[in-house]
Amino acid sequence: MQRQARVVVIGGGIVGCSVVYHLARAGWTDVTLLERQELTSGSSWHAAGSLFTLTQPNLAAQLQLYSFRSYREIEQESGQPVGFHLTGGISICRSEEEVLAHTALQSACRRMGIESHFLSPEEAVRRCPILSPGRMAAALWEDEGGHVDPASATQAFATAARKLGARIERHCPVRDTRPRADGSWDVVTERGTIHAEYIVNAAGLWGREVGRMAGIDLPLMPVEHHYLVTEAIPEIADLGFELPQINDNEIGCYARQEGRGLLFGAYEGRCTHWSKDATPADFGHELLPDDLSRMEWNFEQAVGMMPCLAKAGIKRVINGPMIFSPDLAPLLGPHPALRNYYCANGVMTGFNQGPGVGKVLADWIVEGDPGLDAFAWDVARFGDWAPGAFTEARTRYFYEHRCERGYPAQEIEAGRPVSPMPIQEKLAGAGAVFGFSFGNEHVNWFAPLPGQCDTLSYRQPNWWQPVADEGRRIRETAGLMEFSALAKFSVEGPGSAAWLDRLLAGRLPEPGRLSLCPMLTPRGRVAGDLSVACLAPESYLVFGSDAMQLAYQRHFRAAAPPEGVRIANLSSALAGLHLCGPNARDILAQVAAGDVDNARFPFLSAARMPVAGVPDVIVLRVSFTGECGYELYMPRDREARVFDALQAAGAGHGLGLVGSRSLMMTRLEKSFPAWGLELSADHTPVESGLMRHVAMGKGDFFGRAALAARPLVRERIATFTVDAGADAVWGGEAIFLDGEPVGYVTSGGWGPAVGRHIAMGYVLPDAWQPGAAHEVEVLGRRRAAVLAPRPLYDPEGTRMRG
C-alpha cells in the first residue's frame, strides 16, 4: 500500500465511492479509499435503492436530481450495470390537506426544473393498477422516479474511479487519524500509515468512531429500519410494464416492484435506536433481528391502498441500521474545528443523494467552494450542543413522524430547550411562543394567553393577526424584542483592521460607527451578511446569523488571521435586546447614561454606554424593521435588569413586547433581504442587491476577483405584492410571467403597514418588469402579483435615520 495520498476517503459505501470518483473526475487522481471490509459492508448493501426527485429543501431536490441522472452516465463510464429502472414515481394523497402539501412541493420544485402533475384517483390507478382509487384524494406524478441495485451502483462508481487512477483498498481498517502541524494528516491503518493532505470521513455507520479518532463528536445516531420483499403477486406478475415508485407519506410507507412482487418499507411509529454509543467494530454484512409488529399499523393502512398486499407471502424481511443526524439530513463539508478534514456523514437516502453528495464534496475540496448554497446539509449547522440527548430526541421524533406532513414556520419541540435565554420565564409569562435556532431559544410571537402555541396551516395560522398587530406596534409606537440569537465575534489586536478589510467586501467603519459588510465565497457569492461595529481603533464586533457562527469561523480560519489578531466567539456570552419604533429613542434616553440624541448618535452609530446601571452595554443604532431602532448587548446575567428598565420606561410610550416574526414581516415592507432566504451562497451581491455594501474600489478582498469576473446576472431579486386573499405566501412558490415560470419566492408574509401580502424572491433578468402581469402560484392557483421597484414602506428610509 502507498504511503502518500492527496486525499484519503474513509468508507466504501455509495457515498465514499462517489466522493472518490468525483475527485478523480476533477483531476485529483492521487486519491485513496480505505474500506474496513468489502465495499457496501455498512448500510449500502441492504438499502432499498429507491429514487425520487420531488423533495425539499431546494438543495435536496437539486442533488437528488443530479443523482438520478448520474446513474446512466456512470453505467456507461464504468461498463458496470447499475440495475437502473426508470419507472416514474407516484405520491399518494389520502386527504385534501396532503394535496395542499404536494401542491406547495410541486411549485417549489419548479425552481430545479423538476416538473410534476396531479392525477385523479382513476388516472393514478391506470399508472399503478395495484392502488385502490377509493382511498385517495389525488396523486402527484413525477417522471424521474425509479430505483437502482445498491451493490451494483456502488461498484460502478468504484470501477469508474479506478479507471481514472484512484486507488481503493479493501479490508484495510483505519485505526487512527493524527493531524500534523501543517494541517495534513497521518491515517493509521493495519497495513501502515498514509500521509494525506485531506481526509474525508464517509464512514457511514462508523462515522462517529472515525470522527472521534480526530477528536470530534458528530451528532449521529443509528436507528433500525424495516422493509420486506413479497413473493410473486398475481396482479403484478400479469402486468406488461413495471410499477412506478410509490410513496404514501401519510402512513410513512414506500413501495416499488421487486421482480414479480413488491418491496415494501415503513417508517414505524416507534423508533428503535441501535448501538447508541458506538457501532460495533466487527459489524458488517449482517442484519438485525426483525420485529414486524413495529410496522403492523403501517402495513394495515397500506393494505387498504394496495389490497394485493393482504394475500402476499413474505419472501424476506430486512431490518438494518441506518445512521441519522438530528434533522435526518447529511453532515457535509469541512469540519469547522479541524483543518483539511471533510465530512460526508449521515446520508439517510444514500442512493438518492450519494452521487450528488460526492459531486458537492469534490467541488468543495478542489475549488474551496461547493458551488451552491449547501448550508442545509453543512456539518457546521450543529454545534457542540447537538450530540447526545439532543440527537437521540430529534432522530426519534423525525423517524416516528415521517408520516406527518411538514408545515410552513413549523417548530419542533423535541430535544428542547438546549440553551434557554436568561429572561425566558419572564417572556413565557407574557405569552411568548418560542422558536429554536442553533441551540438557542428565541421568541417568535406573543400569544394573548400564556401557554398557547402555533397552529399548523398552509394558509393563515393562529399567529397571523397577532404578529400583524406586533408589526403595527413597531410602526406606530415601539416594540421590545429579545435578540440574543445572533452570532457575535470580537476581533481585536494589531492588524485587525487590515485583516478584516481583506476578509470582508464592504468598507470598514470608523471608530464609533457601524457598517454592513458582505463576506464572499471564493466564487464571489455571498458567504455572510455581517454587521461590523468599530468601538475603538483595532477593536471590532462582528454580528451575523446565529446558525452560521461555525461556518463564519471556518471562513475566518481560511482567511488566515495574522499573529496578534485575536478572534473570540461571544455568541453565548452576550445577551441582546432590540428596541424599535418611532418612540424608541425617547424610551432609551430614560435609561441610558450616554447621549442618544439623533445629532450625536445618528443612524449606524456604535458605542459602549451604561444602560439601567449596567456598565459597558454595547448600543448599536440600527434596525431591520425600517424604524428608528437600537440593538443592546450585555452579559447574560445583566439582561433581566436592562429588560425590566426598558419596559418600565416604555410604559408611557406604547411599548409592547414583539417577536421575531414581526421583524421578518416589517423587513418585507422595506425589501430588506434576509440571510438564508434571499441571501445565500447561491447568489452574488449583484443578484441579491447587496452591491451598495460592496466596496470594489477599496483594494483586494476575499472573493473580489471572482466577483469582478462574473458580469452575468442569472437572476435578480424582486419584491411583489400578491393578491393571496385568505391564503398566505410562505416561500418556494413559483413566479410566472405571461404563463411561463420566471422565478421563485424566497420568503413571504404580511405587510402590517401596507396591509398587503408581500413576497420576495428572484426572477430572470428579463422578467424584472414593473407593471407587467406577474403571477405567484399560491397553493396551485396563480394569483396576480405586482412588482415593486422601490420599498413599499418609507422608500427613502427617513424613519430609520430620523
mmCIF file of C-alpha atoms in Angstrom, residues 115-265:
data_model
loop_
_atom_site.group_PDB
_atom_site.id
_atom_site.type_symbol
_atom_site.label_atom_id
_atom_site.label_comp_id
_atom_site.label_asym_id
_atom_site.label_seq_id
_atom_site.Cartn_x
_atom_site.Cartn_y
_atom_site.Cartn_z
ATOM 1 C CA GLU A 115 -41.937 19.086 -13.273
ATOM 2 C CA SER A 116 -44.806 17.017 -11.984
ATOM 3 C CA HIS A 117 -48.548 16.844 -12.404
ATOM 4 C CA PHE A 118 -51.541 15.692 -10.420
ATOM 5 C CA LEU A 119 -53.525 12.615 -11.318
ATOM 6 C CA SER A 120 -57.111 11.850 -10.434
ATOM 7 C CA PRO A 121 -57.573 8.611 -8.471
ATOM 8 C CA GLU A 122 -58.706 6.901 -11.677
ATOM 9 C CA GLU A 123 -55.660 8.141 -13.601
ATOM 10 C CA ALA A 124 -53.406 7.032 -10.740
ATOM 11 C CA VAL A 125 -54.818 3.504 -10.934
ATOM 12 C CA ARG A 126 -54.158 3.375 -14.679
ATOM 13 C CA ARG A 127 -50.494 4.216 -13.978
ATOM 14 C CA CYS A 128 -50.344 1.911 -10.943
ATOM 15 C CA PRO A 129 -53.076 -0.765 -11.126
ATOM 16 C CA ILE A 130 -52.475 -2.180 -7.623
ATOM 17 C CA LEU A 131 -53.833 1.003 -6.000
ATOM 18 C CA SER A 132 -57.370 1.450 -4.725
ATOM 19 C CA PRO A 133 -58.938 4.656 -6.121
ATOM 20 C CA GLY A 134 -61.421 4.977 -3.286
ATOM 21 C CA ARG A 135 -58.648 5.522 -0.750
ATOM 22 C CA MET A 136 -57.055 8.621 -2.287
ATOM 23 C CA ALA A 137 -57.944 12.230 -2.997
ATOM 24 C CA ALA A 138 -55.341 12.567 -5.750
ATOM 25 C CA ALA A 139 -51.776 11.598 -6.599
ATOM 26 C CA LEU A 140 -48.738 13.543 -7.778
ATOM 27 C CA TRP A 141 -46.745 12.048 -10.653
ATOM 28 C CA GLU A 142 -43.053 12.626 -11.374
ATOM 29 C CA ASP A 143 -41.314 11.222 -14.438
ATOM 30 C CA GLU A 144 -37.906 10.921 -12.787
ATOM 31 C CA GLY A 145 -38.564 8.164 -10.300
ATOM 32 C CA GLY A 146 -37.275 4.623 -10.131
ATOM 33 C CA HIS A 147 -34.643 2.516 -8.412
ATOM 34 C CA VAL A 148 -31.144 1.054 -8.735
ATOM 35 C CA ASP A 149 -29.407 -2.047 -7.439
ATOM 36 C CA PRO A 150 -27.372 -0.828 -4.423
ATOM 37 C CA ALA A 151 -24.391 -3.155 -4.736
ATOM 38 C CA SER A 152 -24.081 -2.704 -8.494
ATOM 39 C CA ALA A 153 -24.357 1.091 -8.309
ATOM 40 C CA THR A 154 -21.662 1.286 -5.633
ATOM 41 C CA GLN A 155 -19.345 -0.953 -7.618
ATOM 42 C CA ALA A 156 -19.910 1.160 -10.730
ATOM 43 C CA PHE A 157 -18.642 4.303 -9.012
ATOM 44 C CA ALA A 158 -15.700 2.366 -7.620
ATOM 45 C CA THR A 159 -14.853 0.926 -11.048
ATOM 46 C CA ALA A 160 -15.073 4.324 -12.754
ATOM 47 C CA ALA A 161 -12.846 5.841 -10.053
ATOM 48 C CA ARG A 162 -10.220 3.121 -10.550
ATOM 49 C CA LYS A 163 -10.260 3.723 -14.300
ATOM 50 C CA LEU A 164 -9.416 7.364 -13.637
ATOM 51 C CA GLY A 165 -6.464 6.398 -11.442
ATOM 52 C CA ALA A 166 -7.874 6.392 -7.905
ATOM 53 C CA ARG A 167 -6.920 3.576 -5.533
ATOM 54 C CA ILE A 168 -9.337 1.508 -3.454
ATOM 55 C CA GLU A 169 -8.027 -0.580 -0.570
ATOM 56 C CA ARG A 170 -10.427 -3.167 0.851
ATOM 57 C CA HIS A 171 -10.013 -4.975 4.181
ATOM 58 C CA CYS A 172 -7.984 -2.053 5.456
ATOM 59 C CA PRO A 173 -9.497 -0.709 8.697
ATOM 60 C CA VAL A 174 -8.420 2.718 9.873
ATOM 61 C CA ARG A 175 -7.123 2.712 13.436
ATOM 62 C CA ASP A 176 -6.333 6.389 13.955
ATOM 63 C CA THR A 177 -6.143 9.788 12.280
ATOM 64 C CA ARG A 178 -3.447 12.166 13.513
ATOM 65 C CA PRO A 179 -3.174 15.811 12.490
ATOM 66 C CA ARG A 180 0.184 17.376 11.641
ATOM 67 C CA ALA A 181 1.123 20.975 12.361
ATOM 68 C CA ASP A 182 0.819 21.929 8.676
ATOM 69 C CA GLY A 183 -2.823 20.775 8.511
ATOM 70 C CA SER A 184 -2.131 17.449 6.800
ATOM 71 C CA TRP A 185 -2.988 14.069 8.319
ATOM 72 C CA ASP A 186 -1.462 10.712 9.125
ATOM 73 C CA VAL A 187 -4.016 7.971 8.574
ATOM 74 C CA VAL A 188 -3.006 4.895 10.558
ATOM 75 C CA THR A 189 -4.165 1.525 9.205
ATOM 76 C CA GLU A 190 -3.327 -2.098 9.897
ATOM 77 C CA ARG A 191 -1.143 -2.061 6.798
ATOM 78 C CA GLY A 192 0.765 1.081 7.671
ATOM 79 C CA THR A 193 0.340 4.843 7.775
ATOM 80 C CA ILE A 194 -0.674 7.050 4.851
ATOM 81 C CA HIS A 195 0.218 10.736 4.893
ATOM 82 C CA ALA A 196 -2.662 12.722 3.351
ATOM 83 C CA GLU A 197 -3.273 16.372 2.641
ATOM 84 C CA TYR A 198 -7.022 15.893 3.151
ATOM 85 C CA ILE A 199 -9.271 13.387 4.904
ATOM 86 C CA VAL A 200 -12.891 12.630 4.022
ATOM 87 C CA ASN A 201 -14.941 10.855 6.679
ATOM 88 C CA ALA A 202 -17.503 8.873 4.670
ATOM 89 C CA ALA A 203 -17.603 6.005 7.144
ATOM 90 C CA GLY A 204 -21.390 5.593 7.291
ATOM 91 C CA LEU A 205 -22.370 3.598 10.375
ATOM 92 C CA TRP A 206 -18.855 4.198 11.735
ATOM 93 C CA GLY A 207 -18.818 7.947 11.092
ATOM 94 C CA ARG A 208 -18.927 8.666 14.841
ATOM 95 C CA GLU A 209 -15.991 6.386 15.559
ATOM 96 C CA VAL A 210 -13.873 7.802 12.731
ATOM 97 C CA GLY A 211 -14.744 11.316 13.905
ATOM 98 C CA ARG A 212 -13.651 10.525 17.465
ATOM 99 C CA MET A 213 -10.253 9.475 16.135
ATOM 100 C CA ALA A 214 -9.836 13.121 15.075
ATOM 101 C CA GLY A 215 -11.240 14.487 18.336
ATOM 102 C CA ILE A 216 -14.727 15.485 17.120
ATOM 103 C CA ASP A 217 -18.136 14.248 18.233
ATOM 104 C CA LEU A 218 -20.522 14.135 15.256
ATOM 105 C CA PRO A 219 -24.272 14.355 16.011
ATOM 106 C CA LEU A 220 -25.254 10.969 14.605
ATOM 107 C CA MET A 221 -27.393 8.120 15.910
ATOM 108 C CA PRO A 222 -28.239 4.755 14.272
ATOM 109 C CA VAL A 223 -31.825 3.525 14.102
ATOM 110 C CA GLU A 224 -33.361 0.272 12.945
ATOM 111 C CA HIS A 225 -35.433 0.320 9.756
ATOM 112 C CA HIS A 226 -37.628 -2.403 8.268
ATOM 113 C CA TYR A 227 -38.636 -3.291 4.769
ATOM 114 C CA LEU A 228 -39.881 -6.555 3.351
ATOM 115 C CA VAL A 229 -39.999 -8.242 -0.053
ATOM 116 C CA THR A 230 -43.057 -10.252 -1.001
ATOM 117 C CA GLU A 231 -43.448 -13.417 -3.002
ATOM 118 C CA ALA A 232 -44.865 -13.052 -6.515
ATOM 119 C CA ILE A 233 -48.200 -11.219 -6.600
ATOM 120 C CA PRO A 234 -50.522 -12.220 -9.481
ATOM 121 C CA GLU A 235 -51.734 -8.656 -10.062
ATOM 122 C CA ILE A 236 -48.122 -7.622 -10.621
ATOM 123 C CA ALA A 237 -46.911 -10.698 -12.451
ATOM 124 C CA ASP A 238 -49.615 -10.230 -15.107
ATOM 125 C CA LEU A 239 -48.709 -6.601 -15.857
ATOM 126 C CA GLY A 240 -46.966 -5.760 -19.084
ATOM 127 C CA PHE A 241 -44.978 -2.925 -17.505
ATOM 128 C CA GLU A 242 -43.125 -2.145 -14.278
ATOM 129 C CA LEU A 243 -44.936 -0.348 -11.485
ATOM 130 C CA PRO A 244 -43.833 3.160 -10.566
ATOM 131 C CA GLN A 245 -42.099 4.017 -7.317
ATOM 132 C CA ILE A 246 -44.891 4.508 -4.737
ATOM 133 C CA ASN A 247 -44.726 6.958 -1.837
ATOM 134 C CA ASP A 248 -47.535 7.065 0.723
ATOM 135 C CA ASN A 249 -46.319 9.774 3.053
ATOM 136 C CA GLU A 250 -49.377 9.968 5.280
ATOM 137 C CA ILE A 251 -48.730 6.459 6.592
ATOM 138 C CA GLY A 252 -44.933 6.618 6.321
ATOM 139 C CA CYS A 253 -44.624 3.914 3.644
ATOM 140 C CA TYR A 254 -42.931 3.383 0.296
ATOM 141 C CA ALA A 255 -43.089 0.541 -2.203
ATOM 142 C CA ARG A 256 -41.675 -0.470 -5.561
ATOM 143 C CA GLN A 257 -41.770 -3.547 -7.742
ATOM 144 C CA GLU A 258 -39.166 -6.205 -6.962
ATOM 145 C CA GLY A 259 -39.282 -8.988 -9.525
ATOM 146 C CA ARG A 260 -42.916 -10.044 -9.670
ATOM 147 C CA GLY A 261 -43.617 -8.888 -6.125
ATOM 148 C CA LEU A 262 -43.250 -5.752 -4.041
ATOM 149 C CA LEU A 263 -40.581 -4.234 -1.873
ATOM 150 C CA PHE A 264 -42.472 -2.525 0.945
ATOM 151 C CA GLY A 265 -40.844 -0.303 3.571
#
